[in-house]
Coordinates of C-alpha atoms in Angstrom, one line a residue:
X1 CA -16.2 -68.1 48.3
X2 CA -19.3 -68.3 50.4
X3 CA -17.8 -71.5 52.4
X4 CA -14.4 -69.9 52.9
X5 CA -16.0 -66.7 54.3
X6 CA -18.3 -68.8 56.9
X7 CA -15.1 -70.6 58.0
X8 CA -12.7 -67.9 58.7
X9 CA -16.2 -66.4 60.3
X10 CA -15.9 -69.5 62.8
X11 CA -12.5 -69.6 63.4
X12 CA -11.8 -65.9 64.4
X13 CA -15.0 -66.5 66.4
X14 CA -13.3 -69.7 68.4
X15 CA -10.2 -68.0 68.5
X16 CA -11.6 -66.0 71.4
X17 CA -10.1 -62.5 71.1
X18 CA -11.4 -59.3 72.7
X19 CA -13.0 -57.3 70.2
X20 CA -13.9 -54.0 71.7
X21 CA -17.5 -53.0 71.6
X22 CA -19.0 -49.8 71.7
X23 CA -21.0 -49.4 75.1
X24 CA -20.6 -47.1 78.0
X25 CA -18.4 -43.5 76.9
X26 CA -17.7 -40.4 78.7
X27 CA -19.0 -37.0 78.5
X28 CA -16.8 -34.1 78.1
X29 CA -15.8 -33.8 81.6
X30 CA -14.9 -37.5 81.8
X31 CA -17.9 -39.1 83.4
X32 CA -19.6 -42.2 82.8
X33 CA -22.9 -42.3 80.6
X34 CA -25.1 -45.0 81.5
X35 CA -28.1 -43.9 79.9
X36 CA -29.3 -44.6 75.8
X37 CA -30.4 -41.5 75.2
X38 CA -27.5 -39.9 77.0
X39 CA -24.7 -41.7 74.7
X40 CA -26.5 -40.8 71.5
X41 CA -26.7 -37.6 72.5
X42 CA -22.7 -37.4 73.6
X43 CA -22.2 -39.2 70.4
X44 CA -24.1 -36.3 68.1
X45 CA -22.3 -34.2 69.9
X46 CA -19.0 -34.8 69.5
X47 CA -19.4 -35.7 65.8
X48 CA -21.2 -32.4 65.5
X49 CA -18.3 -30.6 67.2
X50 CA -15.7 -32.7 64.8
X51 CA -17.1 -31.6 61.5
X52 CA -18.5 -28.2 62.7
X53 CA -17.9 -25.9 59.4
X54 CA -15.4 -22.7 60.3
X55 CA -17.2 -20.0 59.6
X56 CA -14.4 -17.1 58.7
X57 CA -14.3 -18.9 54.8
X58 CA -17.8 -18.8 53.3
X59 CA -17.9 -20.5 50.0
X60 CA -18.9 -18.2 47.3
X61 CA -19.9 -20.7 44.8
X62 CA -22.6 -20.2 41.9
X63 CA -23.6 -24.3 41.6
X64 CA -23.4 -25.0 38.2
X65 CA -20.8 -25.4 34.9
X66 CA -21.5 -25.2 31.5
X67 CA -18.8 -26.2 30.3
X68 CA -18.8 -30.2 30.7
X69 CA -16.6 -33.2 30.7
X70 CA -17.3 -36.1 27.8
X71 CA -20.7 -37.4 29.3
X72 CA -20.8 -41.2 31.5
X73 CA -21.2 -44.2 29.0
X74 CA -23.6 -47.6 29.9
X75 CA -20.4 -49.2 30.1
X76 CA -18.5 -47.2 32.9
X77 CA -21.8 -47.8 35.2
X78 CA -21.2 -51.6 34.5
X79 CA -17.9 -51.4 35.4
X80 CA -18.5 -49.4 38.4
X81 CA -21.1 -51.9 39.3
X82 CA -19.0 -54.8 38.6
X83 CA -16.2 -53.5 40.6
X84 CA -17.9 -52.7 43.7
X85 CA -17.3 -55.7 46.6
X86 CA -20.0 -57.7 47.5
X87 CA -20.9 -58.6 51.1
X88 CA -21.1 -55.1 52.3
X89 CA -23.1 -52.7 54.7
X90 CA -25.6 -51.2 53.2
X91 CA -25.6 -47.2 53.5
X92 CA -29.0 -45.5 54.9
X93 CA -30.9 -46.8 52.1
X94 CA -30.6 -50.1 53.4
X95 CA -30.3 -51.6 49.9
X96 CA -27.3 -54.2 49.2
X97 CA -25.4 -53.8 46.4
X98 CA -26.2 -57.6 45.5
X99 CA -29.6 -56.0 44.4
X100 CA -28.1 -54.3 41.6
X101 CA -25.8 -56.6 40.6
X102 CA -29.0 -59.4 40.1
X103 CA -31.0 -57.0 37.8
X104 CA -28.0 -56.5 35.6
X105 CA -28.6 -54.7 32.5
X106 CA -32.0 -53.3 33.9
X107 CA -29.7 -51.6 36.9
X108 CA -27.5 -50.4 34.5
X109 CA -30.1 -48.6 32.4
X110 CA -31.6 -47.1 35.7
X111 CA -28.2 -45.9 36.9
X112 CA -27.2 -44.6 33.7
X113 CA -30.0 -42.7 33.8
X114 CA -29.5 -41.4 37.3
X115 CA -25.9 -40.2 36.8
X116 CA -26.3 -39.0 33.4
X117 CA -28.6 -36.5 35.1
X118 CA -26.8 -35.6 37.9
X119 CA -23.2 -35.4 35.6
X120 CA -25.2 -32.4 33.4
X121 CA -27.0 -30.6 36.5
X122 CA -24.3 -31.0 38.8
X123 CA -26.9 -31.9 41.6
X124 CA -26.8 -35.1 44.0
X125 CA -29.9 -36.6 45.3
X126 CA -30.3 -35.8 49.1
X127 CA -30.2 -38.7 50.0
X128 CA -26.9 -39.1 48.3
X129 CA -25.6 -37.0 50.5
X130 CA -26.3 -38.8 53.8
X131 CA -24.1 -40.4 55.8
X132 CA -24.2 -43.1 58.5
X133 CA -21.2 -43.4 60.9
X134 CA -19.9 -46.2 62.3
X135 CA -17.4 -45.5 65.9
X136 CA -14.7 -48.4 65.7
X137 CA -12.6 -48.2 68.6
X138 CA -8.7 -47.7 67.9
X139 CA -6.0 -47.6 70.9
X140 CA -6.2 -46.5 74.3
X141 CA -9.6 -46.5 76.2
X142 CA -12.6 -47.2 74.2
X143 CA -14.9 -45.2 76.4
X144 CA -13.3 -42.1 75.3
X145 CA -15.1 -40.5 72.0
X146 CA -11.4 -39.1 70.5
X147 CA -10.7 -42.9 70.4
X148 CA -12.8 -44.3 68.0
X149 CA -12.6 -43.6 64.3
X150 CA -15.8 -42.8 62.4
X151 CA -16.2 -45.0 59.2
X152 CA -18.7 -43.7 56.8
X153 CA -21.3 -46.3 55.2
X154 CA -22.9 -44.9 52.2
X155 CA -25.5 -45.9 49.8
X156 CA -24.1 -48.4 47.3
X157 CA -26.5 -46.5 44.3
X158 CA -24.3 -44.0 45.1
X159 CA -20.9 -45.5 45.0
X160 CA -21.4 -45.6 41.1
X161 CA -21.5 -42.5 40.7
X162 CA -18.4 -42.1 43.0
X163 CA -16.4 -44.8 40.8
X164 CA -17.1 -43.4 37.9
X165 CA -16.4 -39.8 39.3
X166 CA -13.4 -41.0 40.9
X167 CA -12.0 -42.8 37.7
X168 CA -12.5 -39.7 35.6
X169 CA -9.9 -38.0 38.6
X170 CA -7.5 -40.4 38.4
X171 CA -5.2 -39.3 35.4
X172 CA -5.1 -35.5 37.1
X173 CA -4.2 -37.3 40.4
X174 CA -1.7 -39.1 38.8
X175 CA -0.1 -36.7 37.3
X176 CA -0.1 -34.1 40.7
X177 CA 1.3 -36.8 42.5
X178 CA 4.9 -37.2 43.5
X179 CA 6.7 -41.0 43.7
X180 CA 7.6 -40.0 47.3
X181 CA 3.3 -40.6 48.1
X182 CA 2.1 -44.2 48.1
X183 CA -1.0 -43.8 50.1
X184 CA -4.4 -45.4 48.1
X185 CA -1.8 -45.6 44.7
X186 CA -2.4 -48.7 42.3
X187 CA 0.9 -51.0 42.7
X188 CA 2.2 -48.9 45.6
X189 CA 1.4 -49.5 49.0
X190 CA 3.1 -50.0 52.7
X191 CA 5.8 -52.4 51.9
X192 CA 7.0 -50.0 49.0
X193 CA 7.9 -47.1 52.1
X194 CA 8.9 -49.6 54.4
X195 CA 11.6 -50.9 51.5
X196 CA 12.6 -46.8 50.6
X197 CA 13.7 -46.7 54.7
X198 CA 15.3 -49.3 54.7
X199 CA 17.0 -49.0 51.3
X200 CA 17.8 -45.2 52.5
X201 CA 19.5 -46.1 56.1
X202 CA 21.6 -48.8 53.6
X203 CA 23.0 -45.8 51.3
X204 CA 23.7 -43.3 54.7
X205 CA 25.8 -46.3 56.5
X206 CA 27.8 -46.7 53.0
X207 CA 28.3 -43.5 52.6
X208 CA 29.0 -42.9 56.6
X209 CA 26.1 -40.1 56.7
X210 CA 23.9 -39.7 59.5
X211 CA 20.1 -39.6 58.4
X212 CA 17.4 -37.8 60.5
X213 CA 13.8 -39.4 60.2
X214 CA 10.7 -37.1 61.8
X215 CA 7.7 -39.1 61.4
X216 CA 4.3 -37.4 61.7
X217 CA 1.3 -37.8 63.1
X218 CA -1.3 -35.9 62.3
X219 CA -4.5 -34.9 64.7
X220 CA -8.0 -36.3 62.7
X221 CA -6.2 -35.7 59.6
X222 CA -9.1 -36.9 56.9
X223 CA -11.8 -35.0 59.6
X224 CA -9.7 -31.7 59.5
X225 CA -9.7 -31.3 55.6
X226 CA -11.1 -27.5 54.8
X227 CA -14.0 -28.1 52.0
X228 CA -13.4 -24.2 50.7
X229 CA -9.6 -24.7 50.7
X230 CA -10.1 -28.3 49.0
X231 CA -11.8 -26.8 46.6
X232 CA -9.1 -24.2 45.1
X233 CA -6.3 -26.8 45.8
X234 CA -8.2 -28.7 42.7
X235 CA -8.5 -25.8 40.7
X236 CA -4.5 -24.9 41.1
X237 CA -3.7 -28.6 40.3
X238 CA -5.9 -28.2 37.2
X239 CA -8.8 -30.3 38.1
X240 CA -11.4 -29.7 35.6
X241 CA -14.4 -26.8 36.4
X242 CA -16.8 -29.5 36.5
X243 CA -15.3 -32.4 38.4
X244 CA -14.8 -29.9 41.0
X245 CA -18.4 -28.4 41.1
X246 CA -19.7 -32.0 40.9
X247 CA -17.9 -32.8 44.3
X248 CA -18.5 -29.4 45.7
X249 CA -22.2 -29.8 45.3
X250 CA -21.7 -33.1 46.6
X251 CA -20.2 -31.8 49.8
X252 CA -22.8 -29.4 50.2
X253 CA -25.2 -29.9 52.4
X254 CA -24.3 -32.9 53.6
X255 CA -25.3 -34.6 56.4
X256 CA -24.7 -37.6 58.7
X257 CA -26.3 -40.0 61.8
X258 CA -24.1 -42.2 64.5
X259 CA -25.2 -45.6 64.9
X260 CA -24.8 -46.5 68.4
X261 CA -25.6 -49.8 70.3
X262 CA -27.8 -47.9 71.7
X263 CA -29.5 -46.8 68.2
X264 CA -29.2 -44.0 65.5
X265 CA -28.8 -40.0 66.7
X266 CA -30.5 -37.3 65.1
X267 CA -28.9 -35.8 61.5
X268 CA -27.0 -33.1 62.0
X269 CA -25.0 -31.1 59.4
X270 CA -21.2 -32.0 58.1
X271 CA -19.1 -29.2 57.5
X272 CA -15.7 -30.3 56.8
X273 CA -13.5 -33.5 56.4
X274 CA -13.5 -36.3 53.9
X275 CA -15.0 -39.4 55.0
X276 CA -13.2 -42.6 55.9
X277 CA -14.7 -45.2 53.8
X278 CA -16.0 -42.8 51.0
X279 CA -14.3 -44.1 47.7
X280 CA -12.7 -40.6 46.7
X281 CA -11.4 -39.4 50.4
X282 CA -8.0 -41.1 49.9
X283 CA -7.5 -39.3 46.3
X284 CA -8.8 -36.1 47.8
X285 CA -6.6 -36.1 51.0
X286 CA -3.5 -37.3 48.8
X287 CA -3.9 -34.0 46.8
X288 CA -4.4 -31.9 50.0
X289 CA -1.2 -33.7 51.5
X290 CA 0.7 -32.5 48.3
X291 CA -0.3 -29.0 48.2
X292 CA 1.2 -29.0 51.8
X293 CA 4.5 -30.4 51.0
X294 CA 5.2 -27.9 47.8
X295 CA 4.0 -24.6 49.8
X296 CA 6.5 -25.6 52.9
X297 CA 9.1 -25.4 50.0
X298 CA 11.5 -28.3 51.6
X299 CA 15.3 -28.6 51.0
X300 CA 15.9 -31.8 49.3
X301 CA 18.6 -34.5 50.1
X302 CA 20.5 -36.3 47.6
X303 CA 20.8 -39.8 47.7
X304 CA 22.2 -42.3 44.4
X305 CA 21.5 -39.2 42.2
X306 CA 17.6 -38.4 43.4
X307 CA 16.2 -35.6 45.3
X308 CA 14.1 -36.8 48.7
X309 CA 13.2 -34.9 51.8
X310 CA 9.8 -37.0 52.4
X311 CA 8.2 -40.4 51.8
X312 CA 4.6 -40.0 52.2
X313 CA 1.3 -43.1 52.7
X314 CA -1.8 -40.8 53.1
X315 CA -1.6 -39.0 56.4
X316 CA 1.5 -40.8 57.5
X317 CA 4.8 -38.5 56.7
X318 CA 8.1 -39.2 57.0
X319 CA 10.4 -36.4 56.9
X320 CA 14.4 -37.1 55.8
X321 CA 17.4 -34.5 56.3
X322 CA 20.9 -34.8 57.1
X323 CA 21.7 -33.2 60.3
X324 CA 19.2 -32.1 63.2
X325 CA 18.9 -28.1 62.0
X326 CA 17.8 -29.1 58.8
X327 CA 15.1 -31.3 60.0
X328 CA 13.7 -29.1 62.5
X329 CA 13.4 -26.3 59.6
X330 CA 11.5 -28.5 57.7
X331 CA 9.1 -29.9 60.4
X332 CA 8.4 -26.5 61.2
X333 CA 7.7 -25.4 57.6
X334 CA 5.3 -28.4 57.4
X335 CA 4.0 -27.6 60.6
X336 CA 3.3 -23.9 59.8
X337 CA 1.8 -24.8 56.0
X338 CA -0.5 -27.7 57.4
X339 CA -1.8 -25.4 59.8
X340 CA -2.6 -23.2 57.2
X341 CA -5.2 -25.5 55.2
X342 CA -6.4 -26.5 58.8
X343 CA -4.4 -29.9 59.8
X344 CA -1.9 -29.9 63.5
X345 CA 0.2 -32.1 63.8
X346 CA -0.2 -34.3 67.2
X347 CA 3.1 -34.1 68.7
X348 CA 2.4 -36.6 71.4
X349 CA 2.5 -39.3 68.4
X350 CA 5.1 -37.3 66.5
X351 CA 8.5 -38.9 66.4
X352 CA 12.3 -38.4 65.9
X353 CA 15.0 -40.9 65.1
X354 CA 18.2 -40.9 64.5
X355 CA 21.2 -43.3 64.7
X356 CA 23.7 -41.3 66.7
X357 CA 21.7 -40.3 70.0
X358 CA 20.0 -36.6 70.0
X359 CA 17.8 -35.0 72.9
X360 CA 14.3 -34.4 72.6
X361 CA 12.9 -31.7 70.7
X362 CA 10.6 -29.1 72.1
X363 CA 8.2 -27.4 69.3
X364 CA 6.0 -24.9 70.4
X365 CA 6.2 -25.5 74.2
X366 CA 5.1 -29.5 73.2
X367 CA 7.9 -32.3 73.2
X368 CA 8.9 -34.1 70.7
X369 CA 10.1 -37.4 71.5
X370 CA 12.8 -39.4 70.4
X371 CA 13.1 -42.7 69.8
X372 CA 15.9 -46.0 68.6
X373 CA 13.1 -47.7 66.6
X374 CA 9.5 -46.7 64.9
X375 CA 6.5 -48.7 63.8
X376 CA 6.3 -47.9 60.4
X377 CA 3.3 -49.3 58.6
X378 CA 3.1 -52.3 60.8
X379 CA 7.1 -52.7 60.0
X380 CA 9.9 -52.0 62.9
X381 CA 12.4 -49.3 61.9
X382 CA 15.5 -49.5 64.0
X383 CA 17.9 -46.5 63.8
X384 CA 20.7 -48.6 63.2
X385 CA 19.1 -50.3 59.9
X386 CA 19.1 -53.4 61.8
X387 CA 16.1 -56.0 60.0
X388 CA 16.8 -58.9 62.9
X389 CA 15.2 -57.3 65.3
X390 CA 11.9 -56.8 62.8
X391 CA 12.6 -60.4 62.1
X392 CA 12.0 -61.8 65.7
X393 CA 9.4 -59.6 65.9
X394 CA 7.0 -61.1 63.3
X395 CA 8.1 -64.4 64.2
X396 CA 6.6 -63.5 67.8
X397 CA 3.7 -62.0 66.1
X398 CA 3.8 -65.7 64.1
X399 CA 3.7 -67.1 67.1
X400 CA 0.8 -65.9 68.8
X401 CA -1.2 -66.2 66.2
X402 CA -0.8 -70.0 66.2
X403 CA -1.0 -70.0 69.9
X404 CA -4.6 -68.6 69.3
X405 CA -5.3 -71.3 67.0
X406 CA -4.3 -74.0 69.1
X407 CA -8.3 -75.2 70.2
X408 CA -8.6 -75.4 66.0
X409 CA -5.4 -77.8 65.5
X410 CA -6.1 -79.7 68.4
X411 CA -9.6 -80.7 66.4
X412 CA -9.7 -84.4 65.4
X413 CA -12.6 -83.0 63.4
X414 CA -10.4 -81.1 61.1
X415 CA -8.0 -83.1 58.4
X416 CA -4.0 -82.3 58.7
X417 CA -4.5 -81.0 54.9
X418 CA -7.1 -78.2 56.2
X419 CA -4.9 -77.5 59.2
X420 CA -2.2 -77.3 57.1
X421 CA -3.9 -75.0 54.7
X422 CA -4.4 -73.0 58.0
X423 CA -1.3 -71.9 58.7
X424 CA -0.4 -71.1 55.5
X425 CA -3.3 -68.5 55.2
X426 CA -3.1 -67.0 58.6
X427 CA -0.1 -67.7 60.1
X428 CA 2.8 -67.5 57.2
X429 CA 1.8 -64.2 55.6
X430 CA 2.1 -62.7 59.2
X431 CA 5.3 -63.6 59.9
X432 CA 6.4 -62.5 56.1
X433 CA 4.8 -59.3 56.1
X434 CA 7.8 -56.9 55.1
X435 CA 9.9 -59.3 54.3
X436 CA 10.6 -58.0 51.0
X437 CA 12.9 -55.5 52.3
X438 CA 14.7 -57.7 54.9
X439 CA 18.4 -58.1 54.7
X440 CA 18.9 -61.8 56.0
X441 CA 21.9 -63.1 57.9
X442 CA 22.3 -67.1 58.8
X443 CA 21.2 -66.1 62.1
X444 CA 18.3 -65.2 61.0
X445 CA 17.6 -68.1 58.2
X446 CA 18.1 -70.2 61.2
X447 CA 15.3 -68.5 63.0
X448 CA 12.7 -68.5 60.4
X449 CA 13.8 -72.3 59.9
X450 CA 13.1 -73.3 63.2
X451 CA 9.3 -71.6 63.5
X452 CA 8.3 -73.4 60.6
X453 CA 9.6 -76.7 62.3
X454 CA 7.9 -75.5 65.5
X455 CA 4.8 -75.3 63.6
X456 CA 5.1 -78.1 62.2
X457 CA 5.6 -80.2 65.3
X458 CA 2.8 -78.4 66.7
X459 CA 0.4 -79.4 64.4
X460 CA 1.4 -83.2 64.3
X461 CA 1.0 -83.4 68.0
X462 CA 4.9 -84.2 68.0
X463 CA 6.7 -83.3 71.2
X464 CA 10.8 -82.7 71.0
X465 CA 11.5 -85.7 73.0
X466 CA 9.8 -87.8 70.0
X467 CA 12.7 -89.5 68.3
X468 CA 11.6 -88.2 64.5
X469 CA 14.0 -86.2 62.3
X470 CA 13.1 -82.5 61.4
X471 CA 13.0 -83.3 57.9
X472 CA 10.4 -86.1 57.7
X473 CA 7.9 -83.5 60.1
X474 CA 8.5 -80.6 57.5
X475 CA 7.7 -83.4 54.3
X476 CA 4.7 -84.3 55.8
X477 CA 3.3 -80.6 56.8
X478 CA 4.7 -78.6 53.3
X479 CA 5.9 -81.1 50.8
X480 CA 6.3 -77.9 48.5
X481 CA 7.8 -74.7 49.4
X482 CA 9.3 -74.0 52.6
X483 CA 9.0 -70.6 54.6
X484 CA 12.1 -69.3 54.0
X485 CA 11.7 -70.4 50.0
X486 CA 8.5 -68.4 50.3
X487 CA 10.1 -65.5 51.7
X488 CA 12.9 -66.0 48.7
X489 CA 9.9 -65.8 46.5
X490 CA 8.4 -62.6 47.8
X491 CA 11.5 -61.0 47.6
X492 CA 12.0 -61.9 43.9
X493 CA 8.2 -61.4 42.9
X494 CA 8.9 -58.2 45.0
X495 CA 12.0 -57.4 42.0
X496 CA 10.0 -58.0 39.3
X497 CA 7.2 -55.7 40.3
X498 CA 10.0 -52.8 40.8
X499 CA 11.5 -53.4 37.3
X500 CA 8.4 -53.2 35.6
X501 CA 7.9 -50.1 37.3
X502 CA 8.7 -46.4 35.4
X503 CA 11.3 -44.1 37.8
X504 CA 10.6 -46.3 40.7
X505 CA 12.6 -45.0 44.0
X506 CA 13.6 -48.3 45.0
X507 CA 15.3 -48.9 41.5
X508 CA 17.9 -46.0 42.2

């Protein structure tokens, strides 16, 4: 494991590819800081300014339950232990979870110990509640603070605790939570949305219906979370007493550092948000999501006999209706009710498509644009239901990525078999990302065909002009399954996990 992690190390290092680092940002007024001290402080303050508490909802709370859940057994701190991923940051502690993993049974006795105490008095260690945030440029200009998302890194003692907390949540969660959300779900994920689009947009064209999509964007969703509000949307979805003073005291009080390049700021107070990178944000934000959807109250559509006005992956909402009215009732209901619990939707990254052509919404005095095709978990939507145009995307996408490869497969150092081995791992699973959902034509087949020969010739050093036929090349590369048998594969592996599945949407 060690080996394969030094080598993919090296070869995303030779592949040469900009990887944008934090160094020089703007203030607030848009000029450059130069100085160290300068850009920690600009970073303190706009993290400060980001999870700054409101201060019109004070939270009333006592501290402590009596009445308590079954208490944490030795072996749920193993498994949490166990189940944590290895080669990881360390939090502010500085201690790798590696550490605890060596001791074995004497780190579970210690932990045990730890959150035995903390389960019956319903108090974290301070230290516990320190964060260190990490800015990792997204889009756009990296100099700009907005642009960057904050990942938390938190002690690994901690992330016990949080495991075993968060496995205690998981039956209420799944039992609050709609099929339409996928976000953070065991056996649901991207593909399973990007397959409920495309499966949707199939049903509408037989039918001859028009389907409106809104898809939503949502400003620093995860940073925007109200703790006080969070806190009652548990206790209405019947979260026990004590989970929900156990993370309340956990949010209490917290507090957090930037690590710059230029080194660490000051700790300053967090007053809202769930952090990215903390184990039980995504469970906590799906719950907030789904108190928003059922107070906006949305009219439902019917399509092969179930009810669907949204498909949801975290943050990322796709509204659904049948004619334009109807969807700009229920983006405004889910506009009004997010506002409510303190998330705004960014309507500069807010979308509308539609098959037949429609103008522009304006919500609020703010446009809403609309578009022929959407980027949908790293999957093109067209508006016509269209997969070929997805299709010569990735194989673009396929493309490039051997392209970058090229000084690697050039290497007399490396043997065909590794090279081979290569593509497979990097290269394939980028071009059949998605392709679970894809409606192939021959066209198409053709076209997948032909970038596997492509690869092929390109890592035997075989021009076209070379008199050798197509078939020997592709024997000698991937005596076993080709690409399009591997995309025949996914597609049936792809079956199987939907039929195992109880009231799956895509089984309708």
């Amino acid at each position: 494991m060690g080996k394969t992690r030094d080598l993919f190390k090296k070869i995303r290092d030779s592949k040469g590819i900009f990887h944008a680092k934090m160094g020089l940002i703007k203030d607030r007024n848009g000029m450059d800081l130069t100085e160290a001290e300068d850009i920690k402080k600009r970073w303190q303050e706009y993290t400060e300014e980001l999870y700054k508490k409101d201060l019109h909802d004070p939270d009333n709370h006592d501290g402590v339950i009596t009445d308590l859940e079954p208490d944490i057994l030795e072996c749920e701190v193993k498994w949490a232990l166990e189940s944590i991923t290895t080669n990881k940051a360390s939090g502010g502690d500085g201690i790798p979870v590696e550490l605890f993993q060596i001791l074995k049974d004497d780190a579970v006795k210690v932990l045990h110990s730890i959150c035995q105490q903390i389960w019956k008095t319903q108090q974290w260690p301070q230290d516990w509640k320190r964060s260190v945030f990490i800015p990792i440029p997204k889009k756009g200009n990296a100099k700009e603070c907005s642009n960057c998302r904050t990942i938390v890194l938190i002690s690994h003692a901690s992330r016990v605790m949080l495991k075993i907390l968060q496995a205690r949540l998981q039956q209420y969660v799944n039992r609050e939570l709609p099929d339409v959300q996928a976000g953070f779900r065991k056996g649901r994920g991207t593909r399973d949305q990007i397959a409920n689009i495309r499966w949707i947009m199939e049903r509408a064209r037989e039918f001859q219906k028009s389907i409106y999509f809104c898809f939503i964007d949502y400003a620093k969703a995860f940073d925007c979370v109200d703790h006080n509000k969070l806190w009652k949307i548990l206790k209405e979805m019947g979260i026990p007493d004590h989970l929900i003073c156990l993370l309340r005291n956990l949010y209490a009080g917290q507090e957090a550092t930037v690590r710059t390049g230029h080194g660490t700021t000051d700790w300053f107070p967090i007053g809202k948000g769930v952090h990215q990178g903390c184990i039980l944000s995504p469970c906590l934000f799906d719950l907030y999501a789904e108190y928003i959807m059922r107070n906006a109250g949305l009219e439902e559509i019917k399509i092969a006999g179930k009810n669907i006005n949204n498909l949801r992956h975290a943050d990322d909402t796709t509204l659904i209706a049948e004619s334009e009215e109807e969807l700009k009732s229920l983006l405004m209901k889910v506009k009004v009710e997010s506002e409510k619990v303190g998330l705004k939707l960014n309507t500069q990254k807010t979308r509308i498509m539609v098959s037949s052509p429609i103008t522009s919404w304006v919500i609020d005095g703010e446009t809403v644009e609309t578009v022929s095709d959407f980027i949908l978990g790293g999957s093109q939507i067209t508006a016509d239901g269209d997969c070929s145009h997805e299709i010569k995307r990735r194989l673009l996408l396929g493309r490039k990525v051997m392209t970058n490869l090229d000084s690697i497969f050039k290497s007399r150092d490396i043997t065909l078999r590794t090279k081979v081995r290569l593509v497979k791992a990097m290269v394939f699973p980028v071009v059949m990302y998605g392709c679970e959902s894809w409606t192939v034509k021959k066209a198409e087949r053709q076209r997948i065909d032909a970038f596997e020969l492509w690869c092929g010739r390109r890592l035997l050093r075989v021009p076209w002009t070379a008199r050798r036929f197509n078939q020997s090349i592709l024997k000698e590369i991937s005596p076993g399954i080709s690409l399009e048998g591997m995309r025949l594969k996914l597609k049936l592996q792809y079956f199987g996990h939907l039929m195992r599945r109880v009231d799956s949407l895509e089984r309708l």
